[in-house]
PDB file of C-alpha atoms and ligand atoms in Angstrom:
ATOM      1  CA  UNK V   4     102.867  93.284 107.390  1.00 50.00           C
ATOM      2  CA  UNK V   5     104.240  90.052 105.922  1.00 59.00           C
ATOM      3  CA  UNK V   6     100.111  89.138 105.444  1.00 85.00           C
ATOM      4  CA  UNK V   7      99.760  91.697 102.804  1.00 97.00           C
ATOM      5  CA  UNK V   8      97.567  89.978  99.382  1.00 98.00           C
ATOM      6  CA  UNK V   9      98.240  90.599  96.322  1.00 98.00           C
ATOM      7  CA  UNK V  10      96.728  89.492  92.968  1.00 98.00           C
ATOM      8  CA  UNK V  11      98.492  90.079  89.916  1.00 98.00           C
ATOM      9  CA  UNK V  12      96.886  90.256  86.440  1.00 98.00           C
ATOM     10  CA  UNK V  13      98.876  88.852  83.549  1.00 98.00           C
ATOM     11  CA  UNK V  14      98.338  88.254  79.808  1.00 97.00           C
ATOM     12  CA  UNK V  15     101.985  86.866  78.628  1.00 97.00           C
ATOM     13  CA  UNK V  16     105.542  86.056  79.735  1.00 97.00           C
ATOM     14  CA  UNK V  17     105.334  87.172  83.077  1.00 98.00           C
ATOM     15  CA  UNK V  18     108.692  88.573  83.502  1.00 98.00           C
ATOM     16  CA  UNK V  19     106.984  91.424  86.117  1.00 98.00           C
ATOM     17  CA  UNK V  20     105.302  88.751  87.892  1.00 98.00           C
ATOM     18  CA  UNK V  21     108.172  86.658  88.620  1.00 98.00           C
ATOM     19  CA  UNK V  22     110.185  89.709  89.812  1.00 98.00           C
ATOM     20  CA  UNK V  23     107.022  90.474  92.055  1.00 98.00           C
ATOM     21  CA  UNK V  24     107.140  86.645  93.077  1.00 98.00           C
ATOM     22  CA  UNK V  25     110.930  86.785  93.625  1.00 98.00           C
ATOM     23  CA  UNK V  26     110.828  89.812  95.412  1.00 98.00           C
ATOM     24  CA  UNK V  27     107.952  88.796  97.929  1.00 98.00           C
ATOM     25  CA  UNK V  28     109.866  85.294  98.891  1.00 97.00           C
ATOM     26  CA  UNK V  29     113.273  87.058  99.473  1.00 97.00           C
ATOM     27  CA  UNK V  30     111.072  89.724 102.035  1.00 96.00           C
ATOM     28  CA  UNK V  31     112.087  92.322  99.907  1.00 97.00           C
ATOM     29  CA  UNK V  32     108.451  93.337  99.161  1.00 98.00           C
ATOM     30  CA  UNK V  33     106.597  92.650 103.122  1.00 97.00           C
ATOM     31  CA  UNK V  34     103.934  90.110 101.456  1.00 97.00           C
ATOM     32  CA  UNK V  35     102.926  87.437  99.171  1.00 98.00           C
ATOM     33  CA  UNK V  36     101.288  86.595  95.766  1.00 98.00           C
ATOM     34  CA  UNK V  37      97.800  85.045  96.825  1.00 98.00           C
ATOM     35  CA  UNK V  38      96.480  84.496  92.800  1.00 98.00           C
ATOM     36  CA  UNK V  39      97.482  85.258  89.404  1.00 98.00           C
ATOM     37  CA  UNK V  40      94.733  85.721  87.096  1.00 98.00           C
ATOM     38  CA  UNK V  41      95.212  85.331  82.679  1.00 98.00           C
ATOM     39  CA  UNK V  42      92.959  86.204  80.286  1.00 97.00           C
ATOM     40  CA  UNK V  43      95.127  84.114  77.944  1.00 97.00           C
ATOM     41  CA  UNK V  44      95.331  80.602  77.926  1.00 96.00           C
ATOM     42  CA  UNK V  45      98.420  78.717  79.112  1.00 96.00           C
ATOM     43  CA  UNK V  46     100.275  81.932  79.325  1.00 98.00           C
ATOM     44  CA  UNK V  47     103.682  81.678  81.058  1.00 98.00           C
ATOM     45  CA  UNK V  48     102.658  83.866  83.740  1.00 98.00           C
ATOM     46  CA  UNK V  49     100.575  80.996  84.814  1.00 98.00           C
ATOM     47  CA  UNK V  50     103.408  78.058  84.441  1.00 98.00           C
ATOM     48  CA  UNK V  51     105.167  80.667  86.289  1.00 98.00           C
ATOM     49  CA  UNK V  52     102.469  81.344  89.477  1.00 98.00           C
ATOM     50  CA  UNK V  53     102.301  77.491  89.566  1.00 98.00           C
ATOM     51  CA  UNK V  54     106.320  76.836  89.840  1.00 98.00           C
ATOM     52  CA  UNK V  55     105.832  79.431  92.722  1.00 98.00           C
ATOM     53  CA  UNK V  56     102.717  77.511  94.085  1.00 98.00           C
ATOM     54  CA  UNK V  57     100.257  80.291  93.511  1.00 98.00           C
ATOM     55  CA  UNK V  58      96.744  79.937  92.540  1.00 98.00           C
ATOM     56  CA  UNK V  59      96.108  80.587  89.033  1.00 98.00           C
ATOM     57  CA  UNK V  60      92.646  80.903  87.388  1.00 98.00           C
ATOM     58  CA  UNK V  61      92.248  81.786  83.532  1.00 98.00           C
ATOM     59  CA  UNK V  62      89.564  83.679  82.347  1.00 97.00           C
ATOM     60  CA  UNK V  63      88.500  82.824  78.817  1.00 96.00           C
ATOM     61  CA  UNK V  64      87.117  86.420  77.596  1.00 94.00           C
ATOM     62  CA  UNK V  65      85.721  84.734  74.473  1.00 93.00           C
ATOM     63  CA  UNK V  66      82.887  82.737  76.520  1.00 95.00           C
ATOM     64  CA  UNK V  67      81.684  86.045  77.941  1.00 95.00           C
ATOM     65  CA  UNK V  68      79.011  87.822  75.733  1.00 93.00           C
ATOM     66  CA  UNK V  69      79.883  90.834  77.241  1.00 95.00           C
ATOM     67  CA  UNK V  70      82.572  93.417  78.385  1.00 93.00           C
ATOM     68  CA  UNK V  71      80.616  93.760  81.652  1.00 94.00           C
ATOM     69  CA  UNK V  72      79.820  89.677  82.217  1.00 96.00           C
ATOM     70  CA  UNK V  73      83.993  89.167  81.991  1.00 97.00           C
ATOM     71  CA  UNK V  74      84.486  92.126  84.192  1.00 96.00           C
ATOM     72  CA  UNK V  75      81.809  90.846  86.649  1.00 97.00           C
ATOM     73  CA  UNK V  76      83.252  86.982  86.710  1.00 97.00           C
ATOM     74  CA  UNK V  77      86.610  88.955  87.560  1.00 98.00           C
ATOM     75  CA  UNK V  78      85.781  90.980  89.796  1.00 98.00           C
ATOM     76  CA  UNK V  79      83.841  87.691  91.449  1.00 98.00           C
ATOM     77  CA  UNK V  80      87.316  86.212  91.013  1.00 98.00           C
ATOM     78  CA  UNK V  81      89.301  89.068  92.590  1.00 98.00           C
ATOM     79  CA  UNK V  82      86.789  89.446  95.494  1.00 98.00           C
ATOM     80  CA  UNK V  83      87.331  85.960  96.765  1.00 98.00           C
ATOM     81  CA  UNK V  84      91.026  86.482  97.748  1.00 97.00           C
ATOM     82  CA  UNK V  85      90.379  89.934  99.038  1.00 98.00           C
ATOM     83  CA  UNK V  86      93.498  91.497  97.769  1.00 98.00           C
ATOM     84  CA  UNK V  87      95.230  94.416  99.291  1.00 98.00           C
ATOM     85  CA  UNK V  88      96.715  94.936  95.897  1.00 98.00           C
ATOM     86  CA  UNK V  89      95.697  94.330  92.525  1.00 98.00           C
ATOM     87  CA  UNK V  90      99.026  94.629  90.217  1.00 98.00           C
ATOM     88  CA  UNK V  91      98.756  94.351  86.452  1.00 98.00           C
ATOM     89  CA  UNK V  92     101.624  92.889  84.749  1.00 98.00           C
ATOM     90  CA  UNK V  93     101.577  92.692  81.361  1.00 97.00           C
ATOM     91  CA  UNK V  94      97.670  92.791  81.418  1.00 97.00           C
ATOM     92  CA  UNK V  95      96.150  93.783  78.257  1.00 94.00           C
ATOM     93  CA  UNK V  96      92.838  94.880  78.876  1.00 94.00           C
ATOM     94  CA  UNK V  97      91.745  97.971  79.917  1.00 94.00           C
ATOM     95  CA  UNK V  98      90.249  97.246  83.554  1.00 96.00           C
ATOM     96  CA  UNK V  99      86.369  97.487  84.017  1.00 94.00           C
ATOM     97  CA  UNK V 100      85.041 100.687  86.091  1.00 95.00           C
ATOM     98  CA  UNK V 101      83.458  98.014  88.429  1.00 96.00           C
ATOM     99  CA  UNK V 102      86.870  96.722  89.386  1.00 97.00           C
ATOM    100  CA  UNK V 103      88.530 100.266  89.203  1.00 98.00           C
ATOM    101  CA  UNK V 104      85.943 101.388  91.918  1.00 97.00           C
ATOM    102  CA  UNK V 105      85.702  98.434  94.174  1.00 97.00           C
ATOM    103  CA  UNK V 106      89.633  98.561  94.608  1.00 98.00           C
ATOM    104  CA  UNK V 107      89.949 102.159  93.971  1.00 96.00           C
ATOM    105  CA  UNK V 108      93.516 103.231  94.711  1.00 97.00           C
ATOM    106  CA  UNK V 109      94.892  99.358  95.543  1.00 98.00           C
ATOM    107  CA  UNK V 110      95.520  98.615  91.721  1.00 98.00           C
ATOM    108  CA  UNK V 111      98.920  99.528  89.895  1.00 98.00           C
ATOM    109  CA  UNK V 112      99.775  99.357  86.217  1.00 98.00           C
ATOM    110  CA  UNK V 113     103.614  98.928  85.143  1.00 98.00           C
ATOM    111  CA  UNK V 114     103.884 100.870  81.491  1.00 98.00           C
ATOM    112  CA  UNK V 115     106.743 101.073  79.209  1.00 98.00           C
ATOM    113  CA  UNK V 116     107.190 104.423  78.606  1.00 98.00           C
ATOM    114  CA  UNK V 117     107.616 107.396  80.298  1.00 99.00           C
ATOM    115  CA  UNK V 118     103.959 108.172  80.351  1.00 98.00           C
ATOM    116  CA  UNK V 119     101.823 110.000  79.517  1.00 98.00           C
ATOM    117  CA  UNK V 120     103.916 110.019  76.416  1.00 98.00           C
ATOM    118  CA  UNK V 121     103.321 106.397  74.480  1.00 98.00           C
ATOM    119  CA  UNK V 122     100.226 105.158  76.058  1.00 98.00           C
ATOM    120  CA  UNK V 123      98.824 101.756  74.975  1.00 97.00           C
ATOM    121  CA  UNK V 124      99.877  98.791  72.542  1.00 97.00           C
ATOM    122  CA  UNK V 125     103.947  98.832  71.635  1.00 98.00           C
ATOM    123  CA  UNK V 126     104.899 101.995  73.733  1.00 98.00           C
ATOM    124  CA  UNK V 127     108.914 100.972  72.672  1.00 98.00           C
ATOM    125  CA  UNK V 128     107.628 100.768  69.067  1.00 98.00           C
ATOM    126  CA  UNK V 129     106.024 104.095  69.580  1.00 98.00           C
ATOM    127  CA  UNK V 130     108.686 106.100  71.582  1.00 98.00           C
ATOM    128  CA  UNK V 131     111.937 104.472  68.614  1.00 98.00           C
ATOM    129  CA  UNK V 132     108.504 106.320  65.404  1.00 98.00           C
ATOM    130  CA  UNK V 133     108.378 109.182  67.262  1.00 98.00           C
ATOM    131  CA  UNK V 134     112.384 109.609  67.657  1.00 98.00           C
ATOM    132  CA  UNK V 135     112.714 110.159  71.429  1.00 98.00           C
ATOM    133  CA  UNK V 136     115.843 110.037  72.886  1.00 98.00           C
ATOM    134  CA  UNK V 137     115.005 109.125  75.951  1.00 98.00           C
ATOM    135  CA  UNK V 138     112.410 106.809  77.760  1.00 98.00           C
ATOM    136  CA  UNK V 139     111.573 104.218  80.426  1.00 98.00           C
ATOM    137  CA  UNK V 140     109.104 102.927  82.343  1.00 99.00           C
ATOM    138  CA  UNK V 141     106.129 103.928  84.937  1.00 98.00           C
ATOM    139  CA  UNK V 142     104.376 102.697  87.393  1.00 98.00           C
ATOM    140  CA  UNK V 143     101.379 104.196  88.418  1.00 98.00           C
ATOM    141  CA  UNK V 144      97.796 103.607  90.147  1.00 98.00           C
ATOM    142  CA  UNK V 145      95.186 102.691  87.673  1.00 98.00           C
ATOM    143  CA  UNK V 146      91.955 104.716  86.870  1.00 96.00           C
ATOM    144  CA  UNK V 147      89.461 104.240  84.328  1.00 92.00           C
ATOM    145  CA  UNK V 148      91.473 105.360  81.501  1.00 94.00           C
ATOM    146  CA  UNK V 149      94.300 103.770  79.701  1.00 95.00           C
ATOM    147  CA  UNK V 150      97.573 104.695  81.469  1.00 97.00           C
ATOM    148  CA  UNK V 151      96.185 107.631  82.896  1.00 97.00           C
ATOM    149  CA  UNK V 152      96.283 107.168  86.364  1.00 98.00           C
ATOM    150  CA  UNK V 153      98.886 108.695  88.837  1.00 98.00           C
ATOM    151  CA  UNK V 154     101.927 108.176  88.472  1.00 98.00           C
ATOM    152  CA  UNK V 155     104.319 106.683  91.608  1.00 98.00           C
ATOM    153  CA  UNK V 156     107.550 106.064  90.068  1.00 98.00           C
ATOM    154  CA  UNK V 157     109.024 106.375  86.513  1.00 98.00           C
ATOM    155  CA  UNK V 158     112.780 105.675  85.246  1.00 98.00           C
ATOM    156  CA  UNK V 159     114.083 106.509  82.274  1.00 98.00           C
ATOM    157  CA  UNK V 160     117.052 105.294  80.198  1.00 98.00           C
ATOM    158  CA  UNK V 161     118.191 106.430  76.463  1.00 98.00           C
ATOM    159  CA  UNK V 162     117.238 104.919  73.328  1.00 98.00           C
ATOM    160  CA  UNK V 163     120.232 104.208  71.066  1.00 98.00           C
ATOM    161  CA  UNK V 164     120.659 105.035  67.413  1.00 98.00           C
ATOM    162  CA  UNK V 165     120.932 101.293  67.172  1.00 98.00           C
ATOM    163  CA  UNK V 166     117.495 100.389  68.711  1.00 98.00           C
ATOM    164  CA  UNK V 167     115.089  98.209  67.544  1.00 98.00           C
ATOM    165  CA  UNK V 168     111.806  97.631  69.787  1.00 98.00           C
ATOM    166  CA  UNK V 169     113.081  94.505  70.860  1.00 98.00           C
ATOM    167  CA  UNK V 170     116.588  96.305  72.237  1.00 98.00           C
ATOM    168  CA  UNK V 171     114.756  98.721  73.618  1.00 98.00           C
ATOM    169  CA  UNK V 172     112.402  96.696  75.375  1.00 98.00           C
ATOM    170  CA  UNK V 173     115.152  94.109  77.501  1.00 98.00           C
ATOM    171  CA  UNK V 174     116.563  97.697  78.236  1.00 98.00           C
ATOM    172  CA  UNK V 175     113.002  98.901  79.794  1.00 98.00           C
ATOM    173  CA  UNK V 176     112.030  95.393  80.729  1.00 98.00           C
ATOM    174  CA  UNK V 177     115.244  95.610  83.289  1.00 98.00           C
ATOM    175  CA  UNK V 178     114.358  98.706  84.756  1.00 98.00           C
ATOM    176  CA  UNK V 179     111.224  97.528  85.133  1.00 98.00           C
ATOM    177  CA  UNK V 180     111.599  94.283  86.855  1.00 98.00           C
ATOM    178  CA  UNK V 181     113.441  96.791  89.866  1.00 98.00           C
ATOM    179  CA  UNK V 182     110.886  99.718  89.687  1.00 98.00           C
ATOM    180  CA  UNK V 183     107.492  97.331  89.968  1.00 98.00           C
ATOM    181  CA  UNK V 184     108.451  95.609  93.345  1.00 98.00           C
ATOM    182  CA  UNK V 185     110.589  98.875  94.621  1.00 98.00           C
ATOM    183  CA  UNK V 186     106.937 100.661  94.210  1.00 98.00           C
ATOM    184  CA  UNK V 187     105.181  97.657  95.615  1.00 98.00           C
ATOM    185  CA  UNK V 188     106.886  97.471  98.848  1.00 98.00           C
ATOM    186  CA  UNK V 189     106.788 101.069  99.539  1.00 98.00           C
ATOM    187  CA  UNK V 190     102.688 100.626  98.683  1.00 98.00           C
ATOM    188  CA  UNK V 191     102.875  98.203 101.792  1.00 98.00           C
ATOM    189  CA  UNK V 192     105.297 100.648 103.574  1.00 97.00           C
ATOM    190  CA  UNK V 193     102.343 103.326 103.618  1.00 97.00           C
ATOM    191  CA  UNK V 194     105.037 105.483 102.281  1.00 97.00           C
ATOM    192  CA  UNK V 195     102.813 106.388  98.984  1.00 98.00           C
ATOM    193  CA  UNK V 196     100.426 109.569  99.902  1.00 97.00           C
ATOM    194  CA  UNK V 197      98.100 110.292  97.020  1.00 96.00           C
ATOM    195  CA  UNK V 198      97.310 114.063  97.112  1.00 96.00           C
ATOM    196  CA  UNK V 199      95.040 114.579  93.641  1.00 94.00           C
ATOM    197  CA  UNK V 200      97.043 112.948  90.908  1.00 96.00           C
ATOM    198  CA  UNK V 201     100.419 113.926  92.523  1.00 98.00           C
ATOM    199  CA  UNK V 202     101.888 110.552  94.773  1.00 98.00           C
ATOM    200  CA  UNK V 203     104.232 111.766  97.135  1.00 97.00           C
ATOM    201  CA  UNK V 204     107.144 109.234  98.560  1.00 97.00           C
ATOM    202  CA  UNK V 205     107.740 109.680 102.095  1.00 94.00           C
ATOM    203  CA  UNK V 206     111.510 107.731 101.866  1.00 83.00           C
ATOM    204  CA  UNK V 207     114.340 109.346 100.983  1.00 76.00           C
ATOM    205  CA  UNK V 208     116.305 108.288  98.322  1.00 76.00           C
ATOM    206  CA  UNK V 209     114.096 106.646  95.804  1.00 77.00           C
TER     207      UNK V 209
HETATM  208  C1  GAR L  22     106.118  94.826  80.078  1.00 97.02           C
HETATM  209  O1  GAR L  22     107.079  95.528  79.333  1.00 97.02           O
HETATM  210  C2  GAR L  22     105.045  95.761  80.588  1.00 97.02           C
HETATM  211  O2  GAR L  22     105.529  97.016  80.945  1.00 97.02           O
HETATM  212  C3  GAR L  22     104.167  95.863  79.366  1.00 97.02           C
HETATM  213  O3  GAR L  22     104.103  94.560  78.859  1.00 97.02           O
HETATM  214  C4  GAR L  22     105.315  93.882  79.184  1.00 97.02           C
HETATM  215  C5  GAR L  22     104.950  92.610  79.902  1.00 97.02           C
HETATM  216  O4  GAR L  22     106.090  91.817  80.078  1.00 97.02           O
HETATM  217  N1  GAR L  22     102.868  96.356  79.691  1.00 97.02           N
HETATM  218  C6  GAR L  22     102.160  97.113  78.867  1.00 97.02           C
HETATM  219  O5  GAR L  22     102.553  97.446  77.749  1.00 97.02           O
HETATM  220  C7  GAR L  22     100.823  97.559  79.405  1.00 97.02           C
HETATM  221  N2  GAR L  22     100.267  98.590  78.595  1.00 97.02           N
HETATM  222  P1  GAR L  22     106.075  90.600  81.100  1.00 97.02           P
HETATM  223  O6  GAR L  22     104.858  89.764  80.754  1.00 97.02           O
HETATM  224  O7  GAR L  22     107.345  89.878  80.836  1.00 97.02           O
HETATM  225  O8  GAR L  22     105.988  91.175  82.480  1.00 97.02           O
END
């Protein structure tokens, strides 16, 4: 079990990631980072992978003439470590339908919000316009739309009068940073059952 890949796709800070890294070298989550991949140059994520001694590769988007040549050189990328898991953290590019199908059902998303309300760009921002009271976070498998896929897991917490979308987000971001490797390890677990777009558990408790 403990051989279980996984690549993780990152575009910033890397907070997710380094609960994903944290959580695979305690045993919590039965397997290890083998790559982190950035579409953004020196991005933390990457300082991060590298404290960890993972691989890192960036992929400069802007050298690519097209959508499909960047999604090809990643999926090139991807293919080499033959993942059991893709996991997006803080990625922020909609995923290629090449790289949805080839790993069709092995790729999760973590979103802030409790989707499918908020999709997209500043889902905090969104949820404090829009007056919720309540939100959170989501993890779910990734199709070809944008936060549309099936949801595994989702937690919620309130938003306060108070809020700004920076408050709100270290409130989400902590949820988070349990819910991403909590859904991970119960990926590896084979305790997720897709039926349609319903995901059933099969633990109690969760
Ligand atoms: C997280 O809040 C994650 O949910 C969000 O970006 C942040 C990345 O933080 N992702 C999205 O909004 C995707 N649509 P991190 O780099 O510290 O993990």
């Amino acid at each position: 079990m403990a051989d279980q890949r996984i690549a993780v796709l990152a575009s910033g800070r890397g907070t997710n990631l380094q609960s994903l890294l944290d959580r695979t070298s305690d045993g919590s989550i039965p397997g290890k980072v083998v790559l982190v991949v950035s579409d953004v140059q020196g991005a933390n994520a990457l300082e991060r992978a590298e404290k960890s001694d993972v691989e890192t590769r960036f992929l400069d988007y802007a050298v690519f003439s097209r959508k499909s040549d960047y999604e090809q050189a990643l999926l090139e990328v991807l293919e080499e470590k033959q993942p059991d898991l893709i996991c997006l953290a803080g990625y922020m590019r909609i995923l290629g339908s090449a790289i949805v199908k080839r790993f069709e059902g092995r790729i999760m998303n973590i979103h802030p919000s409790l989707l499918p309300a908020f999709p997209g760009l500043e889902a905090q921002r969104q949820a404090l316009e829009y007056g919720v009271k309540v939100t959170g976070c989501t993890v779910h498998f990734v199709d070809a739309g944008m936060d549309t896929g099936p949801i595994i897991l989702q937690r919620s917490c309130p938003v306060l009068d108070e809020d700004t979308p920076e408050t709100l987000a270290a409130r989400i971001l902590e949820i988070e940073h349990r819910l991403y490797p909590l859904a991970v390890r119960l990926f590896f677990e084979n305790k997720l059952e897709s039926r349609g777009r319903r995901v059933y558990i099969k633990e109690d408790g969760i």
